[in-house]
Coordinates of C-alpha atoms and ligand atoms in Angstrom, one line a residue:
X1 CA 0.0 0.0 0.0
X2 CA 2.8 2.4 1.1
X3 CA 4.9 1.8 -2.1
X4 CA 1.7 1.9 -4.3
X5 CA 1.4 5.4 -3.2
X6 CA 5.1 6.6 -3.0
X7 CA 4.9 5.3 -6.7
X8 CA 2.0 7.8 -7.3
X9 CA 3.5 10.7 -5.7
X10 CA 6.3 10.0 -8.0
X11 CA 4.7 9.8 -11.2
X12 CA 2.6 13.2 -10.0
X13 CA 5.4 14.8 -9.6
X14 CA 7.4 13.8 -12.8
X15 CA 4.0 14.8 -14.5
X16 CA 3.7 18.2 -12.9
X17 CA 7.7 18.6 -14.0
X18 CA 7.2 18.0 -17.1
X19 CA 4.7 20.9 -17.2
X20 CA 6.7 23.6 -16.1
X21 CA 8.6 25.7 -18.3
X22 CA 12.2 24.3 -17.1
X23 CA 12.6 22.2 -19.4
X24 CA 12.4 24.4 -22.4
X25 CA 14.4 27.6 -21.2
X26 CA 17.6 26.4 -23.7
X27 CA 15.3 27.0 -26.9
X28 CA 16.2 29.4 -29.3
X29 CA 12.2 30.2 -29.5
X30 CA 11.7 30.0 -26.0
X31 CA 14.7 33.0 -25.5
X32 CA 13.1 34.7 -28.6
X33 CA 10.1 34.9 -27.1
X34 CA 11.2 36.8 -24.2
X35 CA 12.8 39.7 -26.1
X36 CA 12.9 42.3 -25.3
X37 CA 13.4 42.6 -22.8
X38 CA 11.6 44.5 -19.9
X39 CA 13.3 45.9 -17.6
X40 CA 11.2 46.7 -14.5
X41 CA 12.0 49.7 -12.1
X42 CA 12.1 48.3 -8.0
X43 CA 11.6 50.5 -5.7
X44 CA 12.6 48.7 -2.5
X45 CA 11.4 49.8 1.3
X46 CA 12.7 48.1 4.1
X47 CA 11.8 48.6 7.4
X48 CA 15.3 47.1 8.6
X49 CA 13.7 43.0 9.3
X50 CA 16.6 42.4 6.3
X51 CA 20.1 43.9 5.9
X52 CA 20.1 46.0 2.5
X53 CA 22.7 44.1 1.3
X54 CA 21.0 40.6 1.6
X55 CA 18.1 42.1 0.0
X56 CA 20.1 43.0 -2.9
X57 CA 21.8 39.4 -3.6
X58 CA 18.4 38.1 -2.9
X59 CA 16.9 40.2 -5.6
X60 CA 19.5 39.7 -8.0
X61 CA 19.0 36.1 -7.6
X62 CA 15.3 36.5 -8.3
X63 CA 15.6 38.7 -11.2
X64 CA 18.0 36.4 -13.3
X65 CA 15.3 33.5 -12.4
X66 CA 12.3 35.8 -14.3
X67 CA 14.7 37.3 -16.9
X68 CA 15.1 33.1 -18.0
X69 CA 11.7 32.7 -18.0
X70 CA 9.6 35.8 -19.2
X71 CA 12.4 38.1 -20.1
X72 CA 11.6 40.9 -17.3
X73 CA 14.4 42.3 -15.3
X74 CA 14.3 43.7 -11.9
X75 CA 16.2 46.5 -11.2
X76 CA 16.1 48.5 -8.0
X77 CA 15.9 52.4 -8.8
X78 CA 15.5 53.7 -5.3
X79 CA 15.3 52.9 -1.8
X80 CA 12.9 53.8 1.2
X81 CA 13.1 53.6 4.9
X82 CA 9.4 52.8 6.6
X83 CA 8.8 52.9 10.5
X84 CA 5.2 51.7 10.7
X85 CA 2.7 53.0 13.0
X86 CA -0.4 50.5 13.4
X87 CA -0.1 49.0 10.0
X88 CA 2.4 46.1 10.3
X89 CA 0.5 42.6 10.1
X90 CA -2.8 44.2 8.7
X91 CA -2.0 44.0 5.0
X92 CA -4.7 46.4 3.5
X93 CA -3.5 49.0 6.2
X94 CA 0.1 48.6 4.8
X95 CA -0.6 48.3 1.3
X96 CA -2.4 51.6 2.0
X97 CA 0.6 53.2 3.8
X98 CA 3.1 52.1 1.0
X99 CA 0.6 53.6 -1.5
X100 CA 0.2 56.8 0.5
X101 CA 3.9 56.7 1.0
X102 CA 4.8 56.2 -2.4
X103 CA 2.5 58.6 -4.3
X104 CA 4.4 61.3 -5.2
X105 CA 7.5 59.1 -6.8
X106 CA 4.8 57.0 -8.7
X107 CA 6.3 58.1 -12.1
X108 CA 9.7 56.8 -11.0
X109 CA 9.3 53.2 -10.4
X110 CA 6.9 50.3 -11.8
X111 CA 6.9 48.1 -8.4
X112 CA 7.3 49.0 -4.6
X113 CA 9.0 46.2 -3.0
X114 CA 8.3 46.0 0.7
X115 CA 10.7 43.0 2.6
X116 CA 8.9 43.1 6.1
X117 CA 8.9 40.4 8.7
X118 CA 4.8 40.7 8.9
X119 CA 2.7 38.1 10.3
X120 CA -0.7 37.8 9.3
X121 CA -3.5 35.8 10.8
X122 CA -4.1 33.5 7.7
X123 CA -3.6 29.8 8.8
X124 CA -2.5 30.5 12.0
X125 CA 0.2 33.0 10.8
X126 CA 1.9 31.0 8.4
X127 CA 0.4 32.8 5.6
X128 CA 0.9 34.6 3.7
X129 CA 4.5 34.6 3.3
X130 CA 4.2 37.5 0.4
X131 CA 1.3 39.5 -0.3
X132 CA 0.2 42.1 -3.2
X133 CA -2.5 44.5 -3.0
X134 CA -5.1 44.1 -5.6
X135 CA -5.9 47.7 -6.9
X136 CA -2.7 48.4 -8.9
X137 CA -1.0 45.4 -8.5
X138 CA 2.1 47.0 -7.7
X139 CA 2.3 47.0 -4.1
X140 CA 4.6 43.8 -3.4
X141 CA 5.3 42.4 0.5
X142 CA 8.0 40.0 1.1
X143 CA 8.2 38.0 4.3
X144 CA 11.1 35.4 3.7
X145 CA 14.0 35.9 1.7
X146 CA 13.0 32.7 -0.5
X147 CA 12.6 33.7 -4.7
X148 CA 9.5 31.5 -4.7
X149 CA 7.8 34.2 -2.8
X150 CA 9.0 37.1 -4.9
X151 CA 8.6 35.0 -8.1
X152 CA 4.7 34.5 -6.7
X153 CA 3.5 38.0 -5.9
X154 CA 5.3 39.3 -8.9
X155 CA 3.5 36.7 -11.3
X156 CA 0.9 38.0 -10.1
X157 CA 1.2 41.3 -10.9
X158 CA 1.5 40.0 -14.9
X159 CA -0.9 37.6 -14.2
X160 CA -4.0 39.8 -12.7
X161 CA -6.9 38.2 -11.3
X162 CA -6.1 34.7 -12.4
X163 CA -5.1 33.8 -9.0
X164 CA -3.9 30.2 -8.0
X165 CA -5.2 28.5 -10.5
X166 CA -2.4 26.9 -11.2
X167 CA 0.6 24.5 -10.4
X168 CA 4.2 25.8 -9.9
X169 CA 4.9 29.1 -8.8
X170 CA 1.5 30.5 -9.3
X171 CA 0.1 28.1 -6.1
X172 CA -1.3 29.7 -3.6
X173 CA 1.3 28.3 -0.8
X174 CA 4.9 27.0 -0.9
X175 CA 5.2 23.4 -1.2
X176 CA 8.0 22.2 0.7
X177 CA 10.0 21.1 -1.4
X178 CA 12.9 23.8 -3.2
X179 CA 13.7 25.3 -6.3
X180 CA 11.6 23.2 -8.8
X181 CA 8.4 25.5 -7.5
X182 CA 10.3 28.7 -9.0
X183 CA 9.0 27.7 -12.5
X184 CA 6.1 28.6 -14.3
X185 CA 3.6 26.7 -16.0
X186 CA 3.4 27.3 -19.9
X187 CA 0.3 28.5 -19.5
X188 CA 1.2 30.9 -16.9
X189 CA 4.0 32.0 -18.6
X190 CA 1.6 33.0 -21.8
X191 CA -0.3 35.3 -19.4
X192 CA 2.8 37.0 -18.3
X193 CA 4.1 37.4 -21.3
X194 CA 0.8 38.6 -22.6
X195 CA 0.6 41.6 -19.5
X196 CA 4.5 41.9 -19.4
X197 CA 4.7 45.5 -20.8
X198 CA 1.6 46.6 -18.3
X199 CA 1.5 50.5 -17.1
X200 CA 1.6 50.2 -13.9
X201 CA 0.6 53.9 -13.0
X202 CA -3.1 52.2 -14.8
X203 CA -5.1 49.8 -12.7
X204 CA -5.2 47.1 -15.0
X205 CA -8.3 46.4 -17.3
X206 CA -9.6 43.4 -15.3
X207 CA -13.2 42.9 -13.8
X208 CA -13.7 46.3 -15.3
X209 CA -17.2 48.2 -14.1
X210 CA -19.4 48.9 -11.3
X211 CA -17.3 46.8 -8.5
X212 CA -13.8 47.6 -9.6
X213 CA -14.8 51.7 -10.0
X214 CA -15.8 51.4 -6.3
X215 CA -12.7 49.3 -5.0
X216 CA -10.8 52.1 -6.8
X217 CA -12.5 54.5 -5.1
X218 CA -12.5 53.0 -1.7
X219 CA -8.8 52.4 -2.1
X220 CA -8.4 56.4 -2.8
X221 CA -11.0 56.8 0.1
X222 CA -8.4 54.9 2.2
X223 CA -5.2 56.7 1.8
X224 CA -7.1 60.0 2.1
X225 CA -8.1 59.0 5.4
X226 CA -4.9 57.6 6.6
X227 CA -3.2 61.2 5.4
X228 CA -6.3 62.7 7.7
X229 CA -4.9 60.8 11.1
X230 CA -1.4 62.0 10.0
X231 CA -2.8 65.4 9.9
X232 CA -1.6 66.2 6.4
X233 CA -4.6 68.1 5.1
X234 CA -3.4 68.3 1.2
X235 CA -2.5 64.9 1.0
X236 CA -5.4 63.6 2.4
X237 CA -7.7 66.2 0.5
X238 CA -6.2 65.3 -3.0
X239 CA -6.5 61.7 -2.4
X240 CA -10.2 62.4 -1.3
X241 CA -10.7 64.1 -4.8
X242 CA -9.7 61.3 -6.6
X243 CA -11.7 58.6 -4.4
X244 CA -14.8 61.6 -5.7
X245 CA -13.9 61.4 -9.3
X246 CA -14.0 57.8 -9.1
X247 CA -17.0 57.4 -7.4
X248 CA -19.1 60.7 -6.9
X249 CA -21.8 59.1 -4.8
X250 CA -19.3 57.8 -2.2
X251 CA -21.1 59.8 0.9
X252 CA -18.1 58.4 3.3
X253 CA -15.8 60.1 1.2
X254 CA -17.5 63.4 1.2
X255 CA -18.1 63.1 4.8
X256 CA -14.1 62.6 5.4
X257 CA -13.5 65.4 3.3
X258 CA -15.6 67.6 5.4
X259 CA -13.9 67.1 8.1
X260 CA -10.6 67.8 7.1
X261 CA -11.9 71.2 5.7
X262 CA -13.4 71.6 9.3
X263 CA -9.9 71.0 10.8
X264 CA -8.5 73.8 8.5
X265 CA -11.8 75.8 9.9
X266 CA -12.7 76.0 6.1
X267 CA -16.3 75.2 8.0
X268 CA -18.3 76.4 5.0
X269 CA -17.0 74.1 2.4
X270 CA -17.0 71.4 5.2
X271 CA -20.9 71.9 5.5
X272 CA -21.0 71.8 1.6
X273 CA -19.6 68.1 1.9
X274 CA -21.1 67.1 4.8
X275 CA -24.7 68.1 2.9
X276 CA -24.0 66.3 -0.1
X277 CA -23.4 63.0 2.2
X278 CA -26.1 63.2 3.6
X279 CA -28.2 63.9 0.6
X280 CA -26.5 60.6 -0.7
X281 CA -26.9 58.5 3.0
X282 CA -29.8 60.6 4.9
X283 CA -28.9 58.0 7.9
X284 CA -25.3 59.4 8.0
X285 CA -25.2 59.6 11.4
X286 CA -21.5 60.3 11.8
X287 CA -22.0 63.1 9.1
X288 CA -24.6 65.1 11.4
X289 CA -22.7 64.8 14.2
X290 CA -19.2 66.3 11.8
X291 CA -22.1 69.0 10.7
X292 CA -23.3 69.8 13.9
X293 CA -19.6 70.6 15.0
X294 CA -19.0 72.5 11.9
X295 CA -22.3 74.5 12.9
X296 CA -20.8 75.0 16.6
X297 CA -17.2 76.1 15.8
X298 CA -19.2 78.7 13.3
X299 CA -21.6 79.2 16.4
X300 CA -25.1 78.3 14.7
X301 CA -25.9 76.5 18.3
X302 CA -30.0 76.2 17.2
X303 CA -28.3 74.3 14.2
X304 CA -25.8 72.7 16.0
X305 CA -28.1 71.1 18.3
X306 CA -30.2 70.0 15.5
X307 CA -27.5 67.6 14.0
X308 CA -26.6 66.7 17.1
X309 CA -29.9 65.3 18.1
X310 CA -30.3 63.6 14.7
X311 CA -27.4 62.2 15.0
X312 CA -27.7 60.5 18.5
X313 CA -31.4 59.5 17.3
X314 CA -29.8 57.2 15.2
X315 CA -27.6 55.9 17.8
X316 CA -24.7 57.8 16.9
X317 CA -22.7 58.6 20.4
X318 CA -21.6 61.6 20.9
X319 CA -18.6 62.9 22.9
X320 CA -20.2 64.2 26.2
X321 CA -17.3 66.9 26.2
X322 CA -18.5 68.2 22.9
X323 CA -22.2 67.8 24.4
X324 CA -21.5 69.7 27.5
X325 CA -19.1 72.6 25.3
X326 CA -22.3 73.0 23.4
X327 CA -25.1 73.0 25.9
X328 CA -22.9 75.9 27.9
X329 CA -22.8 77.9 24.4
X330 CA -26.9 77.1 24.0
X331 CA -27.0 78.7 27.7
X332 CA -24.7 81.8 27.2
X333 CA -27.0 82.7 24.1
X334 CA -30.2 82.8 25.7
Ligands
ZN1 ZN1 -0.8 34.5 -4.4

């Protein structure tokens, strides 16, 4: 019984060898295929979990390992230092950090490569080991200096929303077992080859629409409120925009933008936002309470208190300090 299935394991793995593109890297059509070739600007971040120069040998290693196969080089154009604040672990809250972080160079490079000793609560913590955000498909996170992890996420920036369909390098965990899992399928290799010269300034042209216009926006929406917490205004105003432009009915996005023009005391444009959430969501409850302070800190109490009550009648609670700082101002006006 034993050998019966050793043999089988054998034969499944001989098969699945046979269909990776290994074997065929010394044809002259398989090299012509691959020219030219791209070379693809790195931007690397590091957070210090690796030492620069293992980083580098380890990306050299990896980039000669996708040159072979889909004729795209890696080559590191800039480096950035990142001390995280509560995003490490939570991957959307780092890809949004990166993104955020990244912005303004997004000319200069075509992938931000984060190495970062993350743990995140899939299977226990074991998994992922890489990650890639799912907007741009740009936004790369390496947790082990192992190629099949780099090779992964990057495949998957050429390979889109094709996920783990299939064997080799495009599965969804590492095997374990070494090197031969740094190959692509022929199949897999098609689609890269097919996306290799992407714009990756452009969120790619997959599950266009309704749903990927709102993801879009909601990513935008994200970074705009992280730049909020930081207290940079412009940022997080310009990132608001585009989250707008995206999705002009987004009322969460108005409402944020409100209140960033209400901490610049820009109160009337703030109640210009604020209004147009709640014409969108008219159970916004957060959004009376953000116009109701707008109202106080331009001293319309009577309106003030208006918000406020709608607001906590739909269960919204309200600071009692900000209740009691109005209820003295109600008093003082009578
Ligand atoms: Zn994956």
């Amino acid at each position: 019984m034993k050998k019966a299935v050793l043999l089988l394991s054998l034969v499944c793995l001989l098969g699945c060898y046979a269909g990776s593109v290994k074997p065929l890297l010394d044809r002259p059509e398989f090299k012509a295929e691959n020219e030219p070739i791209r070379t693809l600007k790195v931007l690397l971040i590091t957070d210090d979990s690796y030492r620069k120069d293992e980083i580098e040998k380890f990306v050299s290693k990896c980039s000669a390992l996708v040159e072979m196969q889909v004729g795209i080089r890696l080559e590191i154009v800039d480096w950035i230092r990142i001390k995280w604040e509560d995003e490490l672990d939570d991957i959307i809250k780092m890809e949004i950090r990166v993104a955020g972080d990244t912005w303004s160079k997004r000319d200069e490079f075509d992938i931000a490569l984060t190495f970062i000793y993350f743990v995140h609560n899939i299977a226990g913590g074991k998994l992922p080991l890489g990650a890639i955000d799912t907007f741009f498909w740009r936004y790369l996170f390496v947790r082990e200096l192992d190629p099949y992890i780099l090779l992964h996420e990057l495949f998957h920036a050429f390979s889109l929303d094709r996920g783990h369909s299939r064997d080799w390098v495009m599965k969804g965990a590492r095997p374990p077992y070494g090197s031969e899992w740094y190959w692509l399928t022929p199949e897999d290799r098609k689609e890269v080859l097919r996306n290799k010269w992407r714009d990756f300034n452009l969120m790619p042209a997959t599950g266009q629409g309704e749903e990927k216009r709102l993801e879009e926006s909601w990513f935008y929406y994200k970074i705009g409120s992280a730049y909020l917490q930081k207290r940079e205004f412009d940022q997080a105003i310009s990132f608001l925009n585009k989250s707008l432009e995206t999705n002009p009915k987004y009322a969460a996005a108005y409402e944020t933008r409100g209140v960033v023009y209400s901490r610049r005391e820009q109160y009337d444009q703030a109640i210009a936002d604020f209004n147009k959430a709640l014409e969108i969501n008219p159970s916004f409850a957060e959004a009376y309470f953000s116009r109701g302070r707008a109202y106080y800190f331009k001293k319309e109490y009577d309106k003030s208190r208006e918000d406020i009550k709608k607001a906590q009648d739909i269960g919204y609670k309200v600071p009692a300090e900000f209740l009691d700082d109005l209820h003295k101002a109600l008093g003082k006006n009578k």
